[in-house]
C-alpha positions as YAML, in Angstrom:
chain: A
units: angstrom
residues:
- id: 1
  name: UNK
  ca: [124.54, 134.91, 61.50]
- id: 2
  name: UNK
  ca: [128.10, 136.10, 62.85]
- id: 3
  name: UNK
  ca: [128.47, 136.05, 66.78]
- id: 4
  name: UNK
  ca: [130.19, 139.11, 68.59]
- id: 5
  name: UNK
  ca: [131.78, 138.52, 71.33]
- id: 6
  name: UNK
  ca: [132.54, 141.48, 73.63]
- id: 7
  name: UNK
  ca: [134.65, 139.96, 76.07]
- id: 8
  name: UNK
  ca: [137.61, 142.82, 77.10]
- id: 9
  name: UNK
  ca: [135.72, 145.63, 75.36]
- id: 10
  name: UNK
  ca: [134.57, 148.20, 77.95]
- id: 11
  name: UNK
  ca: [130.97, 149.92, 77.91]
- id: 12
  name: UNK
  ca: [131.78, 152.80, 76.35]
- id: 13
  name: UNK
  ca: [134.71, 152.05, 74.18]
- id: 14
  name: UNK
  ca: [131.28, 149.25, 73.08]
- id: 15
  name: UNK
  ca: [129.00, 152.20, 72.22]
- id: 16
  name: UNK
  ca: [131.89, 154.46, 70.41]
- id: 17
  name: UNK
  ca: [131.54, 151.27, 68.06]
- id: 18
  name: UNK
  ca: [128.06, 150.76, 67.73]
- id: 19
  name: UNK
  ca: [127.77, 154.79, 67.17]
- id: 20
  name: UNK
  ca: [130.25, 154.47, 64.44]
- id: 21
  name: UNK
  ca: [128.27, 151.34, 63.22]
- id: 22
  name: UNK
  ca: [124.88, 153.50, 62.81]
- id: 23
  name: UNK
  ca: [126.57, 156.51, 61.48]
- id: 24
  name: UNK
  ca: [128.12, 154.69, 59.04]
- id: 25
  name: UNK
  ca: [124.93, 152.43, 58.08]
- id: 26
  name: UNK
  ca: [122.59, 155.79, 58.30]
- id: 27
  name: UNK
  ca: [125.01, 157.92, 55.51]
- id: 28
  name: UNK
  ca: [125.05, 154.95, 52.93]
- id: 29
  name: UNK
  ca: [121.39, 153.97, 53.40]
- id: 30
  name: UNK
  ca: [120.66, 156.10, 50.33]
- id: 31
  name: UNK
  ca: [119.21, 159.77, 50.03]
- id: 32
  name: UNK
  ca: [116.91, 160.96, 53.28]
- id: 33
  name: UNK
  ca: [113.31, 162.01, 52.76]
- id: 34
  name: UNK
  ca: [113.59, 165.45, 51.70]
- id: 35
  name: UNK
  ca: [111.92, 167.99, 54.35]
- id: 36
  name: UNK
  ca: [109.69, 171.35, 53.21]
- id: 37
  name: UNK
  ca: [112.68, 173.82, 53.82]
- id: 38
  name: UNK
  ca: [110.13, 176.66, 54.28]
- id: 39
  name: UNK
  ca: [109.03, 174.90, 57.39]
- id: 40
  name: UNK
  ca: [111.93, 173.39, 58.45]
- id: 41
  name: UNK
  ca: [112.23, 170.18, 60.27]
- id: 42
  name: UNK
  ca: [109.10, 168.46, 61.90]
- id: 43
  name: UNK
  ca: [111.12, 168.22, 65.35]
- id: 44
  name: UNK
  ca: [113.46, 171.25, 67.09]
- id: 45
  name: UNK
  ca: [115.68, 170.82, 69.82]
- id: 46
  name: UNK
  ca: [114.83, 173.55, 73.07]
- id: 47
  name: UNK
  ca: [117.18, 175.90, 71.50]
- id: 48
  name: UNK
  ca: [115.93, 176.00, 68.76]
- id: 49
  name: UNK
  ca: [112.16, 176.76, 69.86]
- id: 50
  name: UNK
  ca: [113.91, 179.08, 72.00]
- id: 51
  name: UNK
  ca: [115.10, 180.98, 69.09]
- id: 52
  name: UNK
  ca: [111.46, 180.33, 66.86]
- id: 53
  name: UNK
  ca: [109.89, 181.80, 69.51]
- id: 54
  name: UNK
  ca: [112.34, 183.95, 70.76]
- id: 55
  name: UNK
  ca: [112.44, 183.24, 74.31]
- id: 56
  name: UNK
  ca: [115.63, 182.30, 76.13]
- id: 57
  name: UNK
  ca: [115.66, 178.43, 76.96]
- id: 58
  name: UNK
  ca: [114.62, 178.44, 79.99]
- id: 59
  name: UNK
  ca: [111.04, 179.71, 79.28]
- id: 60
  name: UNK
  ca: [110.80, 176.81, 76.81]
- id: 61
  name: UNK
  ca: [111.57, 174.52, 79.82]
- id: 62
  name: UNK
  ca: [108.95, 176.46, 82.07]
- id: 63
  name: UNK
  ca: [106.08, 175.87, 79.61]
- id: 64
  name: UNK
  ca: [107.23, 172.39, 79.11]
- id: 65
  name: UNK
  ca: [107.24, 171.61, 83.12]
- id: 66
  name: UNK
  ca: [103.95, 173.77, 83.79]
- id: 67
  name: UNK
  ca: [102.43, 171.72, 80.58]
- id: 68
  name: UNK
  ca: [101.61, 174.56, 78.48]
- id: 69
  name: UNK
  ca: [104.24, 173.05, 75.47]
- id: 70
  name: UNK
  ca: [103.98, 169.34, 74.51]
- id: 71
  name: UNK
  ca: [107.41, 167.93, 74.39]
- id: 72
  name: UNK
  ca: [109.34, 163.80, 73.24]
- id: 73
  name: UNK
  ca: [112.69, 162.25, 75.37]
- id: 74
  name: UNK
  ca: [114.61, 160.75, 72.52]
- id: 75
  name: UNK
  ca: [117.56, 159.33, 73.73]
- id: 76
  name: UNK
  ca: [118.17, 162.05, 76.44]
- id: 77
  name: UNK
  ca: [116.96, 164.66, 74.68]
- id: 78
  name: UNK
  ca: [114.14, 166.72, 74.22]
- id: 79
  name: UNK
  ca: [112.39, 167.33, 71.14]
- id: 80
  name: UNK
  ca: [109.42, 169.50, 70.29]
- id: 81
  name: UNK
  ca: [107.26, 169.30, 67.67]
- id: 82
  name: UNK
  ca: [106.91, 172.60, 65.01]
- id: 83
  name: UNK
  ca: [103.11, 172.32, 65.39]
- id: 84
  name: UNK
  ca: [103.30, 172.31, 68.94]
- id: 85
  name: UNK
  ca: [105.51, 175.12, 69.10]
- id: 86
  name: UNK
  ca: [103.50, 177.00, 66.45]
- id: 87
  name: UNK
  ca: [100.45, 176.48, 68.48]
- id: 88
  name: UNK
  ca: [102.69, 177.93, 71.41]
- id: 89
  name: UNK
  ca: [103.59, 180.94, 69.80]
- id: 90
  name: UNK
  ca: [99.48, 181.73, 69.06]
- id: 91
  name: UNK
  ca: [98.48, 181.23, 72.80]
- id: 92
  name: UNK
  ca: [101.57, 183.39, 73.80]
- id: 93
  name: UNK
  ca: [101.99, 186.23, 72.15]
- id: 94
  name: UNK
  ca: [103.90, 189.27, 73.41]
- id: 95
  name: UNK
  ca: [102.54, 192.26, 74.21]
- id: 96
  name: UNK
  ca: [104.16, 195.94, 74.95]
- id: 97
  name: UNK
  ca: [105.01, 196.71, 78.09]
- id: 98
  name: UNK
  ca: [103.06, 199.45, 79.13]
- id: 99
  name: UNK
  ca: [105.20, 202.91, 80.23]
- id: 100
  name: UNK
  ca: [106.31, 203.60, 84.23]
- id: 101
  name: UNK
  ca: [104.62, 205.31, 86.87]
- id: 102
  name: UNK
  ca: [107.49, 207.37, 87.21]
- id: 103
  name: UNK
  ca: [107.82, 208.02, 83.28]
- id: 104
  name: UNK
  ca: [106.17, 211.09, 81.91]
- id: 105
  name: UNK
  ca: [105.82, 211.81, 78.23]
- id: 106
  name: UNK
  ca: [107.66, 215.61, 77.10]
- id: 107
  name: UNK
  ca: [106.58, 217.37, 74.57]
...
């Protein structure tokens, strides 16, 4: 086993490196597990369950703080899972907005 020593390397010019390191090891580690394209990925960022559901961002972030949308912290980030936002979209479904008080029909 090879020791690293990481004496006069600063923090972040140390995770640049290890960030290479991963990319790097991730591309050659052979051929990803293909995903159902007609479903699309099993985890969406909040912009894109923004856009699935299409709501701005910031709703996504209401139903995740008032609990109504289950959500993962990976690294910093939040992640939702398709389900969860497919079982969002059944409980919430849009509905017209009904006409004025002050709008009258012509005919």
């Amino acid at each position: 086993m090879q020791t690293i020593l990481t004496s006069g390397v600063t923090y972040s010019q140390l995770l640049d490196d290890l960030r290479a390191i991963i990319r790097h090891e991730v591309s050659n580690s052979g051929p990803a597990v293909p995903t159902d394209t007609a479903s699309g990925p099993e985890l969406l960022t909040v912009r894109e369950a923004a856009d699935f559901l299409d709501v701005c961002p910031q709703t996504i972030h209401d139903w995740k703080r008032r609990g109504m949308l289950l959500y993962h912290k990976i690294g910093g980030r939040t992640y939702l899972k398709r389900a969860d936002v497919l079982n969002a979209l059944q409980r919430h479904k849009r509905t017209a907005k009904p006409a004025g008080k002050g709008e009258t029909r012509r005919g």
